[in-house]
Tab-separated table of C-alpha atoms in Angstrom:
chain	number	residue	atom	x	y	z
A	1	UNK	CA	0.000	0.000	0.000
A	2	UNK	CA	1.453	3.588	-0.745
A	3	UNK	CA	2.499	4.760	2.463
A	4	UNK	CA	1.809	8.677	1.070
A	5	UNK	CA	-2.035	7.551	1.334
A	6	UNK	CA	-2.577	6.644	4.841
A	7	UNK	CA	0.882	8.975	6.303
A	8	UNK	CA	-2.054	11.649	7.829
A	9	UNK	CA	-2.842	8.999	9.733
A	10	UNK	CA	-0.209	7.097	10.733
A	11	UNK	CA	1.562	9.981	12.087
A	12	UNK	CA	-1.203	10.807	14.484
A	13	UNK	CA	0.268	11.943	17.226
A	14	UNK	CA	-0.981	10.216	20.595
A	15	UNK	CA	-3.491	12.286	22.101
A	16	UNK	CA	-2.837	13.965	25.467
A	17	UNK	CA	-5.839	15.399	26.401
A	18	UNK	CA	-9.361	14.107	26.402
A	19	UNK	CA	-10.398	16.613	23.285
A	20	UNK	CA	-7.752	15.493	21.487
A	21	UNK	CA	-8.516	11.691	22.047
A	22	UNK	CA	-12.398	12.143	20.959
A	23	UNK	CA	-11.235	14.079	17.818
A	24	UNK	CA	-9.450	10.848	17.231
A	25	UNK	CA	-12.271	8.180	18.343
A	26	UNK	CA	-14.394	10.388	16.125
A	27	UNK	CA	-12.362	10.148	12.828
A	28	UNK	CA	-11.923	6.504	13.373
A	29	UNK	CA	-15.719	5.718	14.321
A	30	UNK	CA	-16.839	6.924	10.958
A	31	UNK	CA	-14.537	4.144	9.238
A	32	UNK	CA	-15.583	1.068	11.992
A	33	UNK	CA	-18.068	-0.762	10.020
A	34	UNK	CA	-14.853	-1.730	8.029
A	35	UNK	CA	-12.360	-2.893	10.341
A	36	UNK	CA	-12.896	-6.538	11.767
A	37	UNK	CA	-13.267	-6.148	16.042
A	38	UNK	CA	-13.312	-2.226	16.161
A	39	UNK	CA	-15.051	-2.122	19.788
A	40	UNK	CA	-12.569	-4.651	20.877
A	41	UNK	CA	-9.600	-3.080	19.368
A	42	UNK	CA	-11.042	0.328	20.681
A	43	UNK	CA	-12.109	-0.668	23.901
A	44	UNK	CA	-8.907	0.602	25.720
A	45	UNK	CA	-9.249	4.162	24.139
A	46	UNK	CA	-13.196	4.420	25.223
A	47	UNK	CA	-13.012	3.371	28.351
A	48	UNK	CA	-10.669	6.670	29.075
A	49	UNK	CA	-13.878	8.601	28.162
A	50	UNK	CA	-16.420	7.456	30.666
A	51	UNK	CA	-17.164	9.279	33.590
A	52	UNK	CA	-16.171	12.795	34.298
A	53	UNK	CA	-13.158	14.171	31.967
A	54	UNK	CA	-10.084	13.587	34.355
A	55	UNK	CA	-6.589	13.527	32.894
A	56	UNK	CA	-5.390	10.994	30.166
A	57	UNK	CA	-3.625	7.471	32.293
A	58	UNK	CA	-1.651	6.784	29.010
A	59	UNK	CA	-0.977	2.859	29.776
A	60	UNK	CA	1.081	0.397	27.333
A	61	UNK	CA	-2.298	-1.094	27.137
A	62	UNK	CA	-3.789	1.913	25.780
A	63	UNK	CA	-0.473	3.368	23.702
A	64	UNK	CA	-0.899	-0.680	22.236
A	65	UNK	CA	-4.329	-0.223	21.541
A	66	UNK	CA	-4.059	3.660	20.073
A	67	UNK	CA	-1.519	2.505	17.421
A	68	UNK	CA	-3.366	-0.669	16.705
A	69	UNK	CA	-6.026	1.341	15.218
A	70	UNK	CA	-4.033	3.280	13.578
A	71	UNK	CA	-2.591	0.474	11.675
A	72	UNK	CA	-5.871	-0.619	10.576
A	73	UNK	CA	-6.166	2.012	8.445
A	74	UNK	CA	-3.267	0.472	6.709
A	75	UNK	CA	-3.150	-3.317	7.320
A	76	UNK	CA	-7.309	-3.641	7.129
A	77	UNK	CA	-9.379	-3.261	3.593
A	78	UNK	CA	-10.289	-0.071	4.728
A	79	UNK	CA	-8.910	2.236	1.535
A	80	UNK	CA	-10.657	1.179	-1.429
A	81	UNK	CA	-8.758	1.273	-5.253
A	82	UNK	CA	-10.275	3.854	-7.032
A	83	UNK	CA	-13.034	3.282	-9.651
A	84	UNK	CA	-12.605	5.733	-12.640
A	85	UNK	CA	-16.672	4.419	-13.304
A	86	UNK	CA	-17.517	6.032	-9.968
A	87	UNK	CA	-17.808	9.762	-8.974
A	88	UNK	CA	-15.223	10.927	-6.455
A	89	UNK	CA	-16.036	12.836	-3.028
A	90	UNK	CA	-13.467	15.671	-1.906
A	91	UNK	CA	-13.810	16.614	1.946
A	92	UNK	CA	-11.432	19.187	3.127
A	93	UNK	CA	-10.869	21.474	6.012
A	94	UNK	CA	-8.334	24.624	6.706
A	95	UNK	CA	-7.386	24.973	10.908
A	96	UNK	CA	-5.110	27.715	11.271
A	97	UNK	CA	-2.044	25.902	11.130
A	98	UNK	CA	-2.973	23.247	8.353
A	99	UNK	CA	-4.751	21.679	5.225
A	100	UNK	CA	-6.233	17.613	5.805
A	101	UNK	CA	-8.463	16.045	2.825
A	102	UNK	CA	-9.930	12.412	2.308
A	103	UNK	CA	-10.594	11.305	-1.114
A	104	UNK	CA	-13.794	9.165	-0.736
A	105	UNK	CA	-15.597	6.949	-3.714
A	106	UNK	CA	-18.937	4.755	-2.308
A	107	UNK	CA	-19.030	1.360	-2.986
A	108	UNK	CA	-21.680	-1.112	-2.715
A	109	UNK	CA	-25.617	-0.527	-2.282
A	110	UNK	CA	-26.441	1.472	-0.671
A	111	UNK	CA	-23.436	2.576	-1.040
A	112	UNK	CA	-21.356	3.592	1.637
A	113	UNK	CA	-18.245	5.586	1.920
A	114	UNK	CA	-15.208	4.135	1.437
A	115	UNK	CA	-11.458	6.331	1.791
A	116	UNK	CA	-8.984	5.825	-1.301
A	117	UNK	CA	-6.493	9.054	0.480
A	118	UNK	CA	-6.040	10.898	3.168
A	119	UNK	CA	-3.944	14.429	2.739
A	120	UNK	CA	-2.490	16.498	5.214
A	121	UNK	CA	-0.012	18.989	5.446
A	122	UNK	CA	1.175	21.745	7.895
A	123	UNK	CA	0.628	25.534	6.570
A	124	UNK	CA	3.292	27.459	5.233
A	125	UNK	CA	4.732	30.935	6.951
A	126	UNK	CA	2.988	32.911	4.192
A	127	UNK	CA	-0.470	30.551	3.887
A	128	UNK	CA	-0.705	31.234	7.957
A	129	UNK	CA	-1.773	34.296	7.179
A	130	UNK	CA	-4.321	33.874	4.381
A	131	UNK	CA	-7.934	34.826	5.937
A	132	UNK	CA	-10.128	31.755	6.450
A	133	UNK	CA	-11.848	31.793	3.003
A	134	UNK	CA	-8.611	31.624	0.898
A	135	UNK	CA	-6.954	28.906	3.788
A	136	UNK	CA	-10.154	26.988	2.697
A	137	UNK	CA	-9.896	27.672	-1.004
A	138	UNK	CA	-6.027	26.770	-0.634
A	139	UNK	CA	-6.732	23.581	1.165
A	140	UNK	CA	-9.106	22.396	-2.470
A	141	UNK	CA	-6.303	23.383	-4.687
A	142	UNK	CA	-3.783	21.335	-2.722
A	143	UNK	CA	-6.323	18.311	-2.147
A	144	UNK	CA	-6.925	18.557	-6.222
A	145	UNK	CA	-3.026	18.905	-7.310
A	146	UNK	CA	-2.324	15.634	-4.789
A	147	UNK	CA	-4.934	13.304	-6.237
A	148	UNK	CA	-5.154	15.346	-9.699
A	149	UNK	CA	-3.776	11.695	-11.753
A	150	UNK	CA	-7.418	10.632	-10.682
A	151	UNK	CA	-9.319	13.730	-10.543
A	152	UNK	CA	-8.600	15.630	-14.070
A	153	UNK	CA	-10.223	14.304	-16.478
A	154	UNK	CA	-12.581	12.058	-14.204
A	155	UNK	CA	-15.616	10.221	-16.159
A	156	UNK	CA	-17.938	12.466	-13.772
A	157	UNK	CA	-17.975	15.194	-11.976
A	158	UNK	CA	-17.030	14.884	-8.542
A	159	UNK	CA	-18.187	16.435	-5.636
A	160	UNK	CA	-16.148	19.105	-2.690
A	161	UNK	CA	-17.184	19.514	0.520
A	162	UNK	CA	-15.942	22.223	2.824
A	163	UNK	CA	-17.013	23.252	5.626
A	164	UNK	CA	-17.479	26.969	4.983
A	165	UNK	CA	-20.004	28.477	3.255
A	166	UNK	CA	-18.418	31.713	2.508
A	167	UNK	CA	-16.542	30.487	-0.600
A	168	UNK	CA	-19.582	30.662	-2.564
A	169	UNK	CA	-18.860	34.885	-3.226
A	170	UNK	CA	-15.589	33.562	-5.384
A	171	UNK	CA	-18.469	32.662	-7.557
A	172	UNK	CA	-19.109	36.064	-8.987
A	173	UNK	CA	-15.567	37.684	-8.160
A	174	UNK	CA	-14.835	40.545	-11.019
A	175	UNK	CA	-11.789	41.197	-9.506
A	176	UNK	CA	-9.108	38.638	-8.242
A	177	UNK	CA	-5.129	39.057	-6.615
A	178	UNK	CA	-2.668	37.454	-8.637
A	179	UNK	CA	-2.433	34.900	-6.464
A	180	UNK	CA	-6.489	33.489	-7.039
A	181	UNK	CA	-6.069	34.205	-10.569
A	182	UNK	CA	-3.613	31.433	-10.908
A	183	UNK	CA	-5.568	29.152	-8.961
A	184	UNK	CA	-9.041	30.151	-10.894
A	185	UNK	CA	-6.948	29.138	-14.242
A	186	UNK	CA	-6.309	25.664	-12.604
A	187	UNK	CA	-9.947	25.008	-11.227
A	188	UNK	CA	-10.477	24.786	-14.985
A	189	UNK	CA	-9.032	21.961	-15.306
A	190	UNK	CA	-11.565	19.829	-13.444
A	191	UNK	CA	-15.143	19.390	-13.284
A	192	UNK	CA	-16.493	19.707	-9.923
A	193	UNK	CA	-18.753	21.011	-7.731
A	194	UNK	CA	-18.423	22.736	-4.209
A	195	UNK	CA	-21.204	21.746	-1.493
A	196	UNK	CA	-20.938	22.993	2.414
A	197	UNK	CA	-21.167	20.535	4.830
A	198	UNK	CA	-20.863	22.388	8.657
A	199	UNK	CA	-17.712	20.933	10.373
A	200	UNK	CA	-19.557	19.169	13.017
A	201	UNK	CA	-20.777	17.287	10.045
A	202	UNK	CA	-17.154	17.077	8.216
A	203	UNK	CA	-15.542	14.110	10.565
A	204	UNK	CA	-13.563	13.099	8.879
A	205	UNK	CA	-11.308	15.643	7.411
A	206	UNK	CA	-12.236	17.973	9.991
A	207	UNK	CA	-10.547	15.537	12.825
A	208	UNK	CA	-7.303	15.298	10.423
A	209	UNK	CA	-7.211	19.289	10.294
A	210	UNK	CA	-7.354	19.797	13.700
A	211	UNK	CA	-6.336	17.351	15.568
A	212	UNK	CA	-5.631	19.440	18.530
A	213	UNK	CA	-8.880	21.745	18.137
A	214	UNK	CA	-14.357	17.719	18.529
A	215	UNK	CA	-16.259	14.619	15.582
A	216	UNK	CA	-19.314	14.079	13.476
A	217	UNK	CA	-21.367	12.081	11.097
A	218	UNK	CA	-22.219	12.093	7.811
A	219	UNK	CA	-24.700	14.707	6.571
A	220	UNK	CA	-26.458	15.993	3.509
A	221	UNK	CA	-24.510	18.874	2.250
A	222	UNK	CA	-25.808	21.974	1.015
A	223	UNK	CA	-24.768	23.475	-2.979
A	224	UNK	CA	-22.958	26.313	-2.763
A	225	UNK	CA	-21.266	26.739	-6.231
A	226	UNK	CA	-22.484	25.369	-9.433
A	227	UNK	CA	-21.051	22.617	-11.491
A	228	UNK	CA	-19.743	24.485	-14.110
A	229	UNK	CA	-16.890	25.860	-11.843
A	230	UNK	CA	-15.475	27.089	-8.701
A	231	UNK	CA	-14.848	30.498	-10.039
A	232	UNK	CA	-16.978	32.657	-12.563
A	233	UNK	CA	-14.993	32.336	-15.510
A	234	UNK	CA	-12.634	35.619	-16.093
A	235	UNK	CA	-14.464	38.235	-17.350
A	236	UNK	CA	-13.025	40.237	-20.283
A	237	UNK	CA	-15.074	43.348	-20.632
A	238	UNK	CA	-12.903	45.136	-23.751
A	239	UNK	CA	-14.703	41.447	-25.705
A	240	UNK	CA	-18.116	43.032	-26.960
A	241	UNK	CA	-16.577	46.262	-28.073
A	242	UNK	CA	-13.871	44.728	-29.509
A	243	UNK	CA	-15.930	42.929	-31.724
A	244	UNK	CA	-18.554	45.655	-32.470
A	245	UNK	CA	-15.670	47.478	-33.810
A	246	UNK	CA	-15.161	45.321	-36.321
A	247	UNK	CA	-17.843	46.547	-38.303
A	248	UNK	CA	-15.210	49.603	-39.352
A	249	UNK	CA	-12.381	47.561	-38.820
A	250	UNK	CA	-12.968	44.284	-39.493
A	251	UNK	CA	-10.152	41.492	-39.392
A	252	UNK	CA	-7.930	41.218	-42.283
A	253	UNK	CA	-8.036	38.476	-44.427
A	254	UNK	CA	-4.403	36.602	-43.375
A	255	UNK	CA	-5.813	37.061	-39.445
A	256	UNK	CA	-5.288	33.479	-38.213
A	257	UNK	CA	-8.763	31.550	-37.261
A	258	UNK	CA	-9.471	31.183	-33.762
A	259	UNK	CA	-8.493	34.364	-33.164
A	260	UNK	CA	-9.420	37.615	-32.256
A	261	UNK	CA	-8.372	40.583	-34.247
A	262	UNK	CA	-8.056	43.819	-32.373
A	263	UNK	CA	-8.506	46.855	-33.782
A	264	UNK	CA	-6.311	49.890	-33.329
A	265	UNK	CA	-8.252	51.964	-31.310
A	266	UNK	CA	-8.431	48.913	-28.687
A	267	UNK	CA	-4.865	47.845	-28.587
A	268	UNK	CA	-3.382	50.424	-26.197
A	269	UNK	CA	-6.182	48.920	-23.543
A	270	UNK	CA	-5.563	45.191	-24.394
A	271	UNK	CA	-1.732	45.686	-23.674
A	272	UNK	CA	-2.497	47.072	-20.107
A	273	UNK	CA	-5.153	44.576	-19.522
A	274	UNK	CA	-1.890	42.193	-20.532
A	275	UNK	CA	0.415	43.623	-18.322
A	276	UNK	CA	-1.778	44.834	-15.412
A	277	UNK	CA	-4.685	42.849	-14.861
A	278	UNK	CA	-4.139	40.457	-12.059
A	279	UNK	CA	-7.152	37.809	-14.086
A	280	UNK	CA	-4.874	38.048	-17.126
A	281	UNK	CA	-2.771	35.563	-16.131
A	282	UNK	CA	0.740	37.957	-15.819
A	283	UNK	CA	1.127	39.914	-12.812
A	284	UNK	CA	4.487	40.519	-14.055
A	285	UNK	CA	5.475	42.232	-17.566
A	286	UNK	CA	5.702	39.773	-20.316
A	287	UNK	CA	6.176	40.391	-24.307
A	288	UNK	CA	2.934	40.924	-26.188
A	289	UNK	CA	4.145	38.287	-28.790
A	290	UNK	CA	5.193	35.565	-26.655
A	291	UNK	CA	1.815	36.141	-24.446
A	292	UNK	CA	-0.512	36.342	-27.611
A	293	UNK	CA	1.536	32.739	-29.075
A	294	UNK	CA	0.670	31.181	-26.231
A	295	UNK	CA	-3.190	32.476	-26.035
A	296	UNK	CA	-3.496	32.065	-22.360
A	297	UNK	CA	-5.066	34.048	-19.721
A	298	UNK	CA	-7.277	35.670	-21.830
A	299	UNK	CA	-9.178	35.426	-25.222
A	300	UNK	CA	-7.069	34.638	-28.273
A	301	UNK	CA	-6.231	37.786	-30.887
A	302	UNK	CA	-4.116	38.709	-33.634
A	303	UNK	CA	-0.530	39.583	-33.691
A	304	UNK	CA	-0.363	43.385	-33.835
């Protein structure tokens, strides 16, 4: 088994508090009805919660039983191979101090929920200070770059779930930092949607994000962004006039197909929308040849 699948969880640290021992009883509840004896194999780890919260007794018994579990998740038929003829489920979560996803398929019928991956990594100097939406918004681009062999291109859509609801206004963003722009132009690569599922709901990758910070079950998630994208496509306003123009300056006859031929009152705005526009594509100055050969970032037109 690839080791880079199942690492967010076999490096779990070993709890040392109560909250930080259901967080972990939580995660691993969700997966029980597929390893063989989970009360048993739990039963050390449980008994620690009955009663009235005291402190942790961290016994060989219980360290055994804490990384037994843990190695079900890599020893049991717990992650299933994934099925290119099903649709994929992405759960992810942003703490303030790191990104954990689970790349789910469901097998069976009914079908029920069955890990391929589990993702996690710890935030970088510069991403600790992104604002919760973008931490959120980072943590789908990094879950979709780590399992993108599977996800690009899928058969069908698949489905994200995050567990805030405030990424829907990147729907209808007219105006994006350099910085989203390059992640809107990968989004279009894939063909998913983005669904908000609270984190008392999000268990799973919700326990692996914050490990340190309660867990749930699974719920019906609500649509938040539709299926044709994460982000609005980017909008090129200079397009209709451009091509109204044409009717006293229309393309010349060698003007390549596909693309668009700007006339000369226009130019002078298309080469700072080039250079300047953060949803071009080039935050930083770049030829107007080599950018209009490569016709990205923006809609195709004619050498000048």
């Amino acid at each position: 088994m690839d080791t880079n699948k199942v690492r967010a969880v076999s490096e779990w640290p070993a709890p040392a508090t109560i909250k930080e021992l259901q967080w972990f009883l939580g995660f691993a509840n969700f997966y029980r009805r597929f390893i063989r004896s989970y009360s048993s194999v739990a039963a050390p780890l449980t008994t620690l919660l009955r009663g009235k919260p005291k402190k942790l007794s961290w016994t060989d018994q219980v360290r055994a039983a804490f990384q037994r579990l843990k190695d079900c998740f890599t020893t049991a038929p717990i992650l299933c191979h994934p099925d290119s003829d099903r649709p994929f489920v992405v759960e992810v979560v942003a703490s303030s101090s790191g990104l954990r996803a689970v790349l789910s398929q469901r097998h069976g019928d009914p079908g029920k929920v069955h890990p391929c991956a589990f993702y996690s990594r710890k935030l970088t100097t510069a991403e600790v200070n992104y604002d919760v939406g973008n931490r959120e918004l980072l943590a789908i681009k990094a879950a979709l770059e780590e399992w993108r062999h599977w996800l690009e291109g899928a058969r069908h859509p698949f489905q994200v779930l995050t567990d805030h609801r405030n990424l829907e206004y990147l729907c209808g963003a007219k105006r994006l930092n350099p910085r989203q722009a390059r992640w809107a132009l990968f989004f279009t690569h894939f063909q998913f949607t983005v669904s908000y599922r609270p984190g008392s709901k999000n268990g799973k990758a919700d326990a692996l994000s914050r490990q340190s910070e309660g867990a749930g079950v699974l719920g019906q998630p609500e649509p938040i962004l539709p299926a044709t994208a994460l982000l609005a496509p980017v909008r090129w306003d200079l397009l209709g006039e451009i091509r109204r123009a044409h009717a006293e300056e229309p393309p010349p006859a060698d003007c390549p197909p596909r693309r668009l031929f700007v006339p000369s009152q226009f130019r002078p705005q298309v080469m700072r929308w080039v250079h300047e526009a953060p949803s071009s594509g080039h935050p930083v100055p770049v030829g107007p040849l080599s950018w209009s050969a490569a016709g990205s970032g923006g809609p195709p037109w004619a050498l000048m």
